[in-house]
XYZ file of C-alpha atoms in Angstrom:
679
model
C -16.554 49.327 29.012
C -18.808 46.323 27.856
C -16.929 43.138 27.557
C -16.750 40.179 25.349
C -16.273 36.742 26.862
C -14.096 35.121 24.598
C -14.729 31.546 24.578
C -11.814 29.408 23.250
C -11.820 26.104 22.706
C -8.992 23.146 20.565
C -10.348 19.682 20.035
C -7.003 17.051 19.349
C -7.788 13.656 17.369
C -5.569 11.208 15.772
C -7.659 7.759 14.254
C -6.562 4.911 16.989
C -3.736 3.214 16.083
C -2.911 6.086 13.199
C 0.918 5.899 11.992
C 3.276 6.715 14.654
C 4.997 8.784 12.389
C 1.877 10.527 11.847
C 1.090 10.830 15.864
C 4.966 12.286 16.214
C 4.483 14.724 13.386
C 1.100 16.264 14.783
C 3.302 16.694 18.465
C 5.940 18.666 16.462
C 3.850 20.857 14.227
C 1.044 21.423 16.167
C 0.436 20.042 19.586
C 3.748 20.519 21.403
C 4.243 24.007 19.793
C 0.750 25.425 20.669
C 1.224 23.954 24.189
C 4.586 25.635 24.542
C 3.339 28.787 23.752
C 0.408 28.907 25.956
C 2.386 27.920 28.936
C 4.419 31.482 28.288
C 0.370 33.099 29.048
C -0.897 31.689 31.839
C -3.814 34.162 32.050
C -4.782 33.036 28.851
C -8.223 30.686 29.510
C -9.086 28.372 27.470
C -10.908 24.640 26.986
C -8.924 21.304 25.705
C -10.474 18.413 24.332
C -8.294 15.513 23.544
C -9.417 12.016 22.646
C -8.272 9.213 25.157
C -6.079 7.041 22.647
C -4.450 10.561 21.438
C -3.547 11.323 24.883
C -2.391 7.608 25.956
C 0.375 8.387 22.909
C 1.213 11.590 24.384
C 1.548 10.527 27.952
C 3.785 7.542 26.492
C 5.907 8.648 23.879
C 5.865 12.594 24.462
C 5.759 12.754 28.209
C 7.397 16.802 27.816
C 3.849 17.770 25.850
C 2.096 15.738 28.299
C 3.518 17.443 31.311
C 3.212 20.846 29.863
C -0.643 20.437 29.537
C -1.078 18.964 33.053
C 0.947 22.369 34.129
C -1.367 24.593 32.478
C -4.169 21.791 33.571
C -2.963 22.541 37.439
C -2.315 26.518 36.572
C -6.121 26.879 35.781
C -5.175 28.361 31.879
C -6.907 24.922 30.761
C -10.542 23.625 31.202
C -10.812 19.811 29.951
C -13.850 18.536 27.927
C -15.370 14.680 27.935
C -16.452 13.010 24.536
C -16.145 9.076 23.701
C -12.849 7.680 24.855
C -12.071 6.255 21.216
C -14.170 8.881 19.359
C -16.915 7.489 18.265
C -19.995 9.531 16.927
C -21.607 9.284 19.924
C -25.311 9.095 18.178
C -24.119 5.840 16.253
C -23.294 3.611 18.812
C -26.088 2.123 21.722
C -26.743 3.688 24.666
C -24.778 1.682 27.278
C -21.431 2.306 24.997
C -22.001 6.219 24.608
C -22.132 5.605 28.189
C -19.370 3.763 28.902
C -17.200 5.048 26.461
C -17.562 8.716 28.455
C -17.316 7.982 31.727
C -13.826 5.729 30.455
C -12.591 9.301 29.757
C -14.225 10.981 32.387
C -11.971 8.426 34.930
C -9.305 9.196 32.782
C -9.185 12.736 33.160
C -9.766 12.943 36.992
C -7.579 10.191 37.544
C -4.385 12.163 35.426
C -5.265 15.982 35.738
C -7.812 15.961 38.768
C -10.875 17.320 36.520
C -14.182 16.182 36.103
C -15.614 17.311 32.935
C -19.133 19.393 32.697
C -18.293 19.807 29.182
C -18.253 17.019 26.065
C -17.290 17.617 22.779
C -19.408 15.832 20.396
C -17.363 13.843 17.420
C -17.802 15.681 13.953
C -19.938 18.207 15.816
C -23.078 15.541 14.684
C -25.858 16.291 17.208
C -29.210 14.339 17.704
C -31.575 15.104 21.048
C -31.730 11.954 21.491
C -28.002 12.115 22.909
C -28.851 14.306 25.658
C -30.659 11.840 28.334
C -27.035 9.800 28.227
C -25.231 13.040 28.372
C -27.124 13.856 31.235
C -26.749 10.554 33.279
C -22.522 10.915 32.759
C -22.544 14.234 34.397
C -22.601 16.595 31.302
C -23.571 20.383 31.846
C -23.218 21.470 28.087
C -21.506 20.572 24.513
C -20.454 23.232 21.667
C -21.605 22.886 18.051
C -21.960 24.999 15.530
C -24.050 27.840 14.866
C -25.487 26.250 11.669
C -26.975 23.959 14.131
C -28.738 27.024 15.327
C -29.189 28.648 12.014
C -31.013 24.937 10.513
C -33.450 25.455 13.580
C -34.535 28.971 12.728
C -32.097 31.143 14.530
C -30.251 34.346 13.415
C -26.794 34.394 13.620
C -27.220 37.504 15.362
C -28.787 36.092 18.531
C -25.908 33.116 18.772
C -23.797 35.054 20.912
C -24.619 32.906 24.205
C -25.535 29.634 25.260
C -29.479 27.971 25.011
C -30.777 25.474 27.174
C -32.213 22.116 25.514
C -34.182 19.057 27.388
C -34.793 16.028 26.757
C -37.776 13.884 28.936
C -37.284 16.594 31.293
C -33.130 16.078 31.384
C -31.329 19.398 30.482
C -28.102 20.394 28.170
C -26.699 23.685 27.926
C -25.682 24.039 23.878
C -23.021 26.904 22.549
C -23.203 27.435 19.668
C -19.265 27.713 18.098
C -19.435 30.880 15.648
C -18.057 29.775 11.911
C -17.231 33.594 11.300
C -13.898 32.461 14.057
C -13.796 28.858 12.368
C -12.669 31.052 9.452
C -10.901 33.786 11.238
C -8.447 31.776 13.033
C -5.585 31.119 12.224
C -5.934 32.029 8.779
C -6.851 35.862 9.169
C -3.911 38.308 10.181
C -4.154 39.047 13.877
C -5.907 42.329 13.452
C -8.557 41.119 11.685
C -8.928 37.914 13.981
C -9.313 40.594 16.934
C -11.896 42.437 14.989
C -14.286 39.276 14.311
C -14.014 38.610 18.195
C -14.865 41.798 19.242
C -17.478 42.031 16.675
C -19.580 40.131 19.395
C -19.548 42.912 21.646
C -23.596 42.918 21.900
C -24.116 43.486 25.568
C -22.237 42.467 29.207
C -22.344 38.773 28.813
C -21.734 38.544 24.971
C -19.719 35.516 23.853
C -17.392 35.261 21.257
C -17.129 30.918 20.946
C -14.653 29.128 19.325
C -14.381 25.288 19.487
C -12.020 24.104 16.522
C -9.299 21.149 15.654
C -6.273 21.712 16.956
C -4.450 20.410 13.942
C -5.514 23.995 12.172
C -2.826 25.192 14.024
C 0.250 23.678 12.415
C -0.657 20.488 10.348
C -3.426 21.833 7.926
C -0.948 23.006 4.576
C 0.505 26.280 5.337
C -0.005 26.783 8.985
C 3.101 25.523 10.874
C 4.875 28.418 9.490
C 2.037 30.928 9.872
C 1.389 30.255 13.319
C 4.313 30.056 14.569
C 7.305 30.515 12.200
C 5.622 33.858 11.729
C 4.509 34.583 15.107
C 1.146 34.369 14.600
C -0.259 32.701 17.695
C 1.784 34.924 19.800
C 0.958 38.139 18.873
C -3.280 36.887 18.949
C -2.898 35.750 22.627
C -0.823 39.143 23.208
C -3.527 41.247 21.992
C -6.112 39.641 23.366
C -4.990 39.681 26.843
C -4.338 43.334 25.865
C -7.902 44.239 24.575
C -10.013 45.519 27.687
C -12.852 44.477 25.786
C -11.949 41.098 25.622
C -12.284 38.347 28.208
C -10.947 34.997 28.100
C -13.081 32.740 29.839
C -13.913 28.606 30.480
C -16.679 27.504 28.832
C -17.712 26.429 32.740
C -17.294 30.209 34.086
C -19.353 31.827 31.679
C -22.183 28.585 31.820
C -22.332 29.181 35.399
C -22.201 32.889 36.047
C -24.199 33.843 33.104
C -28.108 33.165 32.109
C -28.702 31.358 28.971
C -30.251 33.814 26.010
C -33.545 31.163 26.083
C -34.357 27.545 24.777
C -33.548 25.331 21.492
C -34.780 22.806 20.122
C -32.525 21.540 17.076
C -32.733 19.308 14.344
C -30.219 16.407 13.499
C -27.171 18.013 11.671
C -23.615 18.169 11.830
C -21.746 21.330 9.838
C -22.478 21.944 6.870
C -19.562 20.756 4.958
C -20.318 17.056 6.459
C -23.737 17.460 5.257
C -22.842 18.296 1.770
C -19.945 15.685 2.283
C -23.016 13.344 2.897
C -25.031 13.449 0.332
C -24.684 11.407 -3.370
C -22.563 12.811 -5.589
C -24.969 14.548 -7.937
C -27.120 15.666 -5.143
C -23.842 17.677 -4.101
C -23.585 19.224 -6.990
C -27.643 20.228 -7.291
C -26.716 21.853 -3.483
C -23.441 23.976 -4.841
C -25.942 24.968 -7.801
C -28.501 26.167 -5.711
C -26.409 28.242 -3.662
C -24.779 29.869 -6.140
C -28.361 30.739 -7.838
C -28.934 32.908 -4.242
C -25.973 33.986 -4.539
C -23.139 34.141 -1.649
C -24.065 36.840 0.191
C -27.462 35.812 0.500
C -27.068 32.383 1.395
C -25.392 33.501 4.237
C -27.733 35.798 5.667
C -30.868 33.774 4.969
C -30.687 30.101 2.871
C -28.040 28.936 5.497
C -31.836 28.339 7.195
C -33.367 26.169 4.268
C -30.551 25.187 1.926
C -29.003 22.117 3.699
C -26.843 19.010 3.323
C -27.736 15.187 4.425
C -27.085 14.362 8.165
C -24.056 12.277 8.936
C -25.686 8.862 8.844
C -26.241 9.066 4.961
C -22.758 8.005 5.120
C -24.007 4.748 5.714
C -26.466 5.085 2.820
C -23.869 6.617 0.480
C -21.360 3.977 1.180
C -22.445 0.056 1.895
C -18.470 -0.244 3.260
C -18.854 2.317 5.931
C -22.530 0.490 6.627
C -21.118 -2.986 6.778
C -18.935 -1.991 9.727
C -21.585 -0.395 11.543
C -23.859 -2.949 11.289
C -21.141 -5.525 12.474
C -20.221 -3.818 15.378
C -23.720 -3.516 16.889
C -23.564 -7.214 16.078
C -20.581 -7.319 18.435
C -21.487 -5.150 20.794
C -25.012 -6.809 21.122
C -23.191 -9.773 22.045
C -20.870 -7.974 25.076
C -23.203 -9.481 27.955
C -22.832 -13.123 26.768
C -18.802 -12.870 25.962
C -18.371 -10.539 28.936
C -16.022 -7.433 29.509
C -12.061 -6.863 29.573
C -10.076 -7.059 25.808
C -13.677 -7.722 23.921
C -14.897 -4.186 25.113
C -11.607 -2.407 24.567
C -11.691 -3.755 20.503
C -15.017 -2.740 20.303
C -14.711 0.389 21.573
C -12.013 1.154 19.367
C -13.856 -0.436 16.467
C -16.117 2.526 17.021
C -14.175 5.229 16.315
C -15.398 7.656 13.995
C -12.529 7.914 10.873
C -12.814 4.948 8.804
C -17.009 5.554 8.294
C -17.033 8.992 6.535
C -15.165 10.609 3.783
C -14.661 14.321 3.073
C -11.818 16.362 2.785
C -9.856 14.557 4.997
C -9.055 10.513 3.362
C -11.787 8.688 6.248
C -13.335 5.804 4.892
C -11.029 6.473 1.409
C -7.823 5.305 3.521
C -7.089 1.655 3.541
C -5.149 1.475 6.516
C -8.151 3.381 8.908
C -10.309 0.345 7.350
C -8.078 -2.412 8.030
C -7.063 -0.610 11.894
C -11.256 -1.157 12.355
C -11.293 -4.793 11.100
C -8.749 -5.876 13.289
C -10.890 -4.735 16.066
C -13.658 -6.655 14.265
C -11.884 -9.671 14.135
C -10.446 -10.018 17.457
C -14.217 -9.436 19.240
C -14.987 -12.307 16.945
C -12.260 -14.416 18.059
C -12.629 -13.817 21.357
C -16.875 -13.982 20.856
C -15.988 -17.183 19.550
C -13.061 -18.674 20.963
C -12.034 -20.851 18.368
C -15.670 -22.996 17.434
C -16.540 -24.012 14.070
C -20.390 -22.755 12.735
C -22.765 -20.834 10.064
C -24.544 -18.530 11.493
C -26.961 -15.870 9.862
C -28.674 -12.044 10.433
C -29.857 -9.399 8.862
C -28.236 -6.623 10.850
C -27.999 -4.544 7.725
C -31.510 -3.942 7.319
C -32.198 -4.363 3.809
C -33.753 -7.386 4.327
C -31.414 -10.280 3.138
C -30.134 -12.770 4.623
C -25.605 -12.610 5.575
C -24.202 -15.859 6.504
C -21.260 -15.915 8.581
C -18.836 -19.433 8.050
C -16.846 -19.261 11.268
C -13.638 -21.547 10.985
C -10.662 -22.034 13.038
C -8.510 -20.027 11.162
C -10.621 -18.017 8.825
C -14.548 -15.857 8.980
C -16.024 -15.695 5.395
C -19.398 -13.471 5.309
C -21.536 -13.805 2.086
C -24.144 -11.421 1.392
C -27.699 -12.460 -0.365
C -28.230 -8.975 -0.960
C -25.341 -8.932 -3.256
C -25.627 -11.755 -5.233
C -24.283 -14.000 -2.348
C -21.214 -12.682 -2.704
C -18.315 -12.532 0.149
C -17.860 -9.707 1.511
C -15.918 -10.733 4.841
C -12.551 -12.529 4.589
C -10.883 -12.701 7.590
C -7.715 -13.951 9.357
C -8.181 -15.270 12.387
C -4.798 -15.882 13.100
C -3.660 -11.952 11.941
C -6.632 -10.273 12.401
C -6.400 -8.920 9.167
C -9.709 -9.121 6.274
C -8.365 -9.569 2.798
C -12.134 -8.571 1.227
C -11.929 -4.917 2.679
C -11.667 -3.427 -0.719
C -12.957 -0.336 -2.129
C -15.575 0.123 -4.908
C -14.371 3.054 -7.510
C -17.701 5.997 -7.238
C -18.334 9.048 -8.214
C -17.592 11.638 -6.161
C -18.622 15.415 -6.104
C -15.174 16.675 -6.392
C -14.316 14.187 -9.782
C -16.364 16.253 -11.795
C -14.236 19.444 -11.871
C -11.069 16.878 -11.918
C -13.178 15.553 -15.228
C -13.490 19.736 -16.469
C -9.960 20.181 -16.236
C -7.629 23.181 -14.885
C -8.300 23.658 -11.197
C -10.257 22.518 -8.491
C -11.298 26.200 -7.964
C -9.815 29.451 -8.610
C -7.508 30.732 -5.392
C -8.558 33.274 -3.718
C -6.636 36.280 -2.675
C -6.006 36.446 1.084
C -4.209 39.592 2.329
C -1.567 39.066 5.510
C -3.226 35.461 5.924
C -3.680 32.267 4.337
C -6.268 30.045 3.386
C -8.202 27.323 4.450
C -7.729 23.981 2.982
C -11.736 24.477 2.080
C -10.878 26.717 -0.990
C -7.376 25.741 -1.810
C -7.050 25.615 -5.480
C -5.216 22.506 -6.559
C -3.902 21.679 -10.427
C -5.446 19.079 -12.277
C -3.127 17.414 -15.144
C -4.425 14.388 -17.873
C -2.697 11.712 -15.792
C -5.003 12.316 -12.741
C -8.161 13.006 -14.660
C -7.850 9.224 -16.395
C -7.835 7.495 -13.314
C -11.742 8.196 -12.821
C -12.972 5.247 -13.237
C -16.642 4.488 -11.838
C -18.016 0.764 -10.987
C -21.669 0.034 -11.042
C -21.236 -2.618 -8.836
C -19.758 -3.007 -5.356
C -16.342 -5.022 -4.750
C -16.664 -7.924 -3.437
C -16.054 -11.673 -4.249
C -17.805 -14.261 -6.036
C -19.152 -11.751 -8.323
C -21.074 -13.754 -12.037
C -20.353 -11.813 -15.100
C -22.199 -13.589 -17.948
C -20.268 -11.487 -20.619
C -18.941 -12.188 -24.638
C -15.746 -12.616 -26.177
C -14.830 -9.170 -26.453
C -14.443 -9.259 -22.655
C -9.999 -8.659 -22.084
C -8.097 -6.804 -19.383
C -8.893 -3.140 -20.322
C -12.249 -3.240 -20.889
C -12.329 -5.218 -17.188
C -10.427 -2.390 -15.572
C -12.582 0.333 -17.420
C -15.497 -1.493 -15.743
C -17.382 -0.986 -19.279
C -17.031 -4.821 -20.965
C -20.961 -6.347 -22.032
C -22.983 -7.613 -19.181
C -25.726 -9.446 -20.463
C -26.034 -10.891 -17.090
C -28.531 -9.891 -14.505
C -26.252 -11.421 -11.074
C -23.622 -8.938 -10.517
C -25.634 -6.806 -8.141
C -29.212 -7.936 -7.612
C -30.416 -10.347 -4.511
C -30.253 -13.847 -4.066
C -32.575 -16.100 -2.410
C -30.216 -17.932 0.635
C -30.397 -21.128 2.279
C -28.145 -22.741 5.033
C -27.164 -25.832 6.978
C -23.763 -26.134 8.787
C -22.783 -28.521 6.240
C -23.416 -25.921 3.456
C -24.218 -22.233 2.579
C -26.627 -22.028 -0.767
C -27.763 -19.030 -2.744
C -29.645 -18.637 -5.592
C -31.291 -16.259 -8.530
C -33.737 -17.183 -11.398
C -32.553 -14.378 -13.597
C -31.926 -14.095 -17.035
C -29.928 -12.758 -19.569
C -30.946 -9.939 -22.052
C -29.687 -8.989 -26.037
C -31.795 -7.234 -25.375
C -34.347 -10.177 -24.991
C -34.743 -11.601 -22.257
C -33.675 -15.601 -22.327
C -34.296 -16.821 -18.907
C -30.913 -17.910 -17.113
C -30.629 -19.391 -13.332
C -27.529 -19.320 -11.217
C -27.110 -21.496 -8.008
C -23.869 -21.346 -5.601
C -23.295 -23.431 -2.608
C -20.304 -22.474 -0.026
C -18.934 -25.638 1.668
C -16.948 -25.334 5.119
C -13.646 -26.817 4.769
C -10.360 -27.603 6.834
C -8.834 -24.708 5.338
C -11.449 -22.432 4.405
C -14.135 -23.326 1.627
C -15.110 -25.161 -1.096
C -17.472 -24.238 -3.622
C -19.898 -25.360 -6.444
C -21.492 -22.734 -9.147
C -23.738 -24.018 -11.846
C -25.426 -21.927 -14.265
C -27.758 -22.345 -16.545
C -29.907 -20.911 -19.644
C -32.061 -20.894 -22.372
C -29.911 -18.955 -25.122
C -28.061 -21.501 -27.054
C -25.094 -18.934 -27.999
C -21.302 -19.516 -27.074
C -20.495 -16.756 -24.055
C -17.975 -15.725 -21.236
C -18.466 -17.322 -17.461
C -16.638 -14.251 -15.418
C -15.668 -15.067 -11.433
C -14.792 -11.846 -10.323
C -12.888 -11.689 -7.556
C -11.412 -8.543 -5.491
C -8.438 -9.337 -2.352
C -7.065 -6.520 0.035
C -3.944 -6.746 1.054
C -1.722 -4.142 3.413
C 1.770 -4.201 1.384
C 0.954 -4.826 -2.534
C 4.990 -4.961 -2.941
C 5.091 -7.579 -1.408
C 3.078 -9.793 -3.477
C 3.357 -12.661 -5.823
C 0.567 -13.339 -8.232
C 1.093 -17.558 -10.144
C 4.616 -17.399 -9.140
C 5.630 -13.842 -10.457
C 5.838 -10.026 -8.835
C 2.889 -8.515 -8.753
C 2.619 -5.851 -11.810
C -0.412 -3.219 -11.713
C -2.213 -5.832 -14.014
C -1.158 -8.840 -16.026
C -2.668 -12.166 -16.725
C -2.642 -16.203 -16.915
C -3.641 -18.222 -19.929
C -5.332 -21.570 -19.032
C -4.781 -22.258 -15.712
C -6.350 -24.098 -12.780
C -5.632 -21.736 -10.097
C -5.047 -18.289 -8.691
C -2.099 -18.618 -6.090
C -1.316 -15.357 -4.344
C 1.520 -15.200 -1.859
C 0.960 -12.216 1.046
C 4.542 -11.486 1.632
C 3.733 -9.121 4.318
C 0.933 -11.397 6.515
C 3.019 -14.921 5.287
C -0.013 -16.097 3.996
C -0.785 -17.887 0.913
C -4.128 -17.645 -0.794
C -5.163 -20.397 -3.316
C -7.882 -20.413 -5.469
C -9.107 -23.207 -7.436
C -10.473 -24.027 -10.466
C -12.128 -27.408 -11.384
C -11.460 -26.693 -15.507
C -9.041 -23.921 -16.535
C -9.858 -20.314 -17.773
C -7.660 -17.298 -18.339
C -7.457 -14.967 -15.803
C -7.146 -11.064 -15.524
C -6.244 -8.682 -13.091
C -5.180 -5.164 -12.239
C -4.878 -3.133 -9.079
C -7.925 -1.859 -7.637
C -7.006 2.493 -7.359
C -9.845 5.383 -6.226
C -8.933 8.995 -6.231
C -10.001 10.540 -3.348
C -9.915 14.068 -2.022
C -7.605 15.091 1.018
C -6.233 18.219 2.950
C -3.622 18.520 0.322
C -5.274 17.917 -2.719
C -5.861 14.392 -4.301
C -4.841 10.731 -2.836
C -4.301 7.978 -5.613
C -4.746 4.926 -3.422
C -4.880 0.760 -4.052
C -7.806 -0.241 -2.945
C -6.990 -3.905 -3.630
C -6.512 -6.049 -6.835
C -9.238 -7.117 -8.834
C -9.396 -10.606 -10.609
C -11.493 -12.341 -13.375
C -11.737 -16.025 -14.205
C -13.090 -16.213 -17.470
C -15.083 -19.734 -18.342
C -16.130 -20.329 -22.255
C -19.301 -22.049 -22.253
C -22.823 -22.992 -24.250
C -26.068 -23.312 -22.299
C -24.656 -24.537 -19.028
C -21.376 -24.311 -17.005
C -20.476 -26.008 -13.452
C -17.667 -24.723 -11.462
C -16.420 -26.355 -8.292
C -13.259 -25.292 -6.348
C -12.262 -24.250 -3.586
C -10.514 -20.875 -1.613
C -7.952 -21.730 0.998
C -5.431 -20.170 3.217
C -2.213 -21.631 4.072
C 0.872 -20.145 6.315
C 3.900 -19.676 3.899
């Protein structure tokens, strides 16, 4: 009888320094029950990848689960896969960091489990052929990726029942295609249909049914704990696999050693299909979906998948400047490794390289403020080690746009300004607290917003007979309160943003981002210059009524003991009375612990004719003081984004937007300070 080799693997990961209660919950409803069931069937062979940081947490806080894994490894049930220790997208970090992260996890696996990984898990299955050389140097012989990767290169689904070989400069790597059919079947279909999906790969004596997917599908995804454990799906599935004479559970390594490759494959830069769709800008993602619908589901699955593709993972750096900023700051710091030295700097750099805060899809990722806070904490720790109390002003062009980014490093704070975006402040770090008060996120259009604005449900719920649906197909009810939160900004939510408006500017127009803008300074580049005493940005621009009137704006930032001083001068040929609006956007860890100009922070508010904005950050016990040389009206509101998650939609506070409004005619000059004090 011909047999199908079942290559079954699970991938376990949680964002580095994620909330402890999230880890505990994942262990309780997913990891622990999975390994408890698996321990009852030692003859069920499967593969496991667990990110290094998560395994640390399990070993420290859930030793009984760690012991279960160790027992299964020692008994021969589990083959362990390597990866980057802190779960980076390998293709986005420098070669030396890839090797260091992979070897760090390999060393941990050898020490804890007495195995040396020969297979590697690619985070989010992001593939670039340039990885082969570094994987080869780390002793890696094979990896896994979606069958979609192969289909993008022209392979038919029917031949993706084994591994292929690839090479880069003569260095070799085996490539296993993960079956989409099985990803959508396990654990969502009933056991009989799941077994049918596996045995459909029984085409030749050495055929393999290949599945390597998120462990969180087995208990953490909505509805899966009840289905997989309380209703016994996993027990019945493993028993059915072991009872079926046509299925042989096998490790990837054994299959790789004992079976010949199907052939050779050279694959394009890609990830799984959904990731390519998410990396597109909203309008392009909607067009892609239209093309799929025009083609029809069956034709797309059979033929169109080869030709109709989304973007590549690195498009997230194009789509989200906030993500690109973090990534390029990481590259800047990585280049300092040799001058700073190894040790604590390396650990924080590697944690900074974790993938989670850099992208957004069904899961929150970039939209989750705590993940970005964690990333900036590692970044600031690296900076603190790098400068060790120094006071400097430095410039770079690391973000590849040709414009200077100027950084003012003070003993207590670090400021960073971007000439490409109006000479605005894009980083405002407390070195003591390792917190970035400028870690805001712009409200922007996402493809799923169109479904919200159209009303009803996000999609029609699919009827699933004796099974459960995946999070990719779940319907979510939409009401008017959610719809009203969908607002888009036409400029990035940095600080020291310059607007020229008129007397119609008010709190609600500011909140809706539909106020009249006459100037071209809020989202346009400035010229930059700096010395150790002063940073200067300037622009010769205009006011548009719609006829253009010449206008010039200069900004100077001056390092001071507690922060920075600033001088802003605006002049124009037009003689109308206008409003100069200076906008700041500040991010906080706990918005309930804030006081603004002496009162508890509300969802929105204003101060009339004041020369200061004082914010008490009760969480960090800091006082942020923004002083002006003349009185102004200050409006503020909570900056919130609506994002998609595995549970539906999340309304997240990304910061507080402040607008200081000054009336003027022809010219205005404002001086002030932005300073930080202990409470």
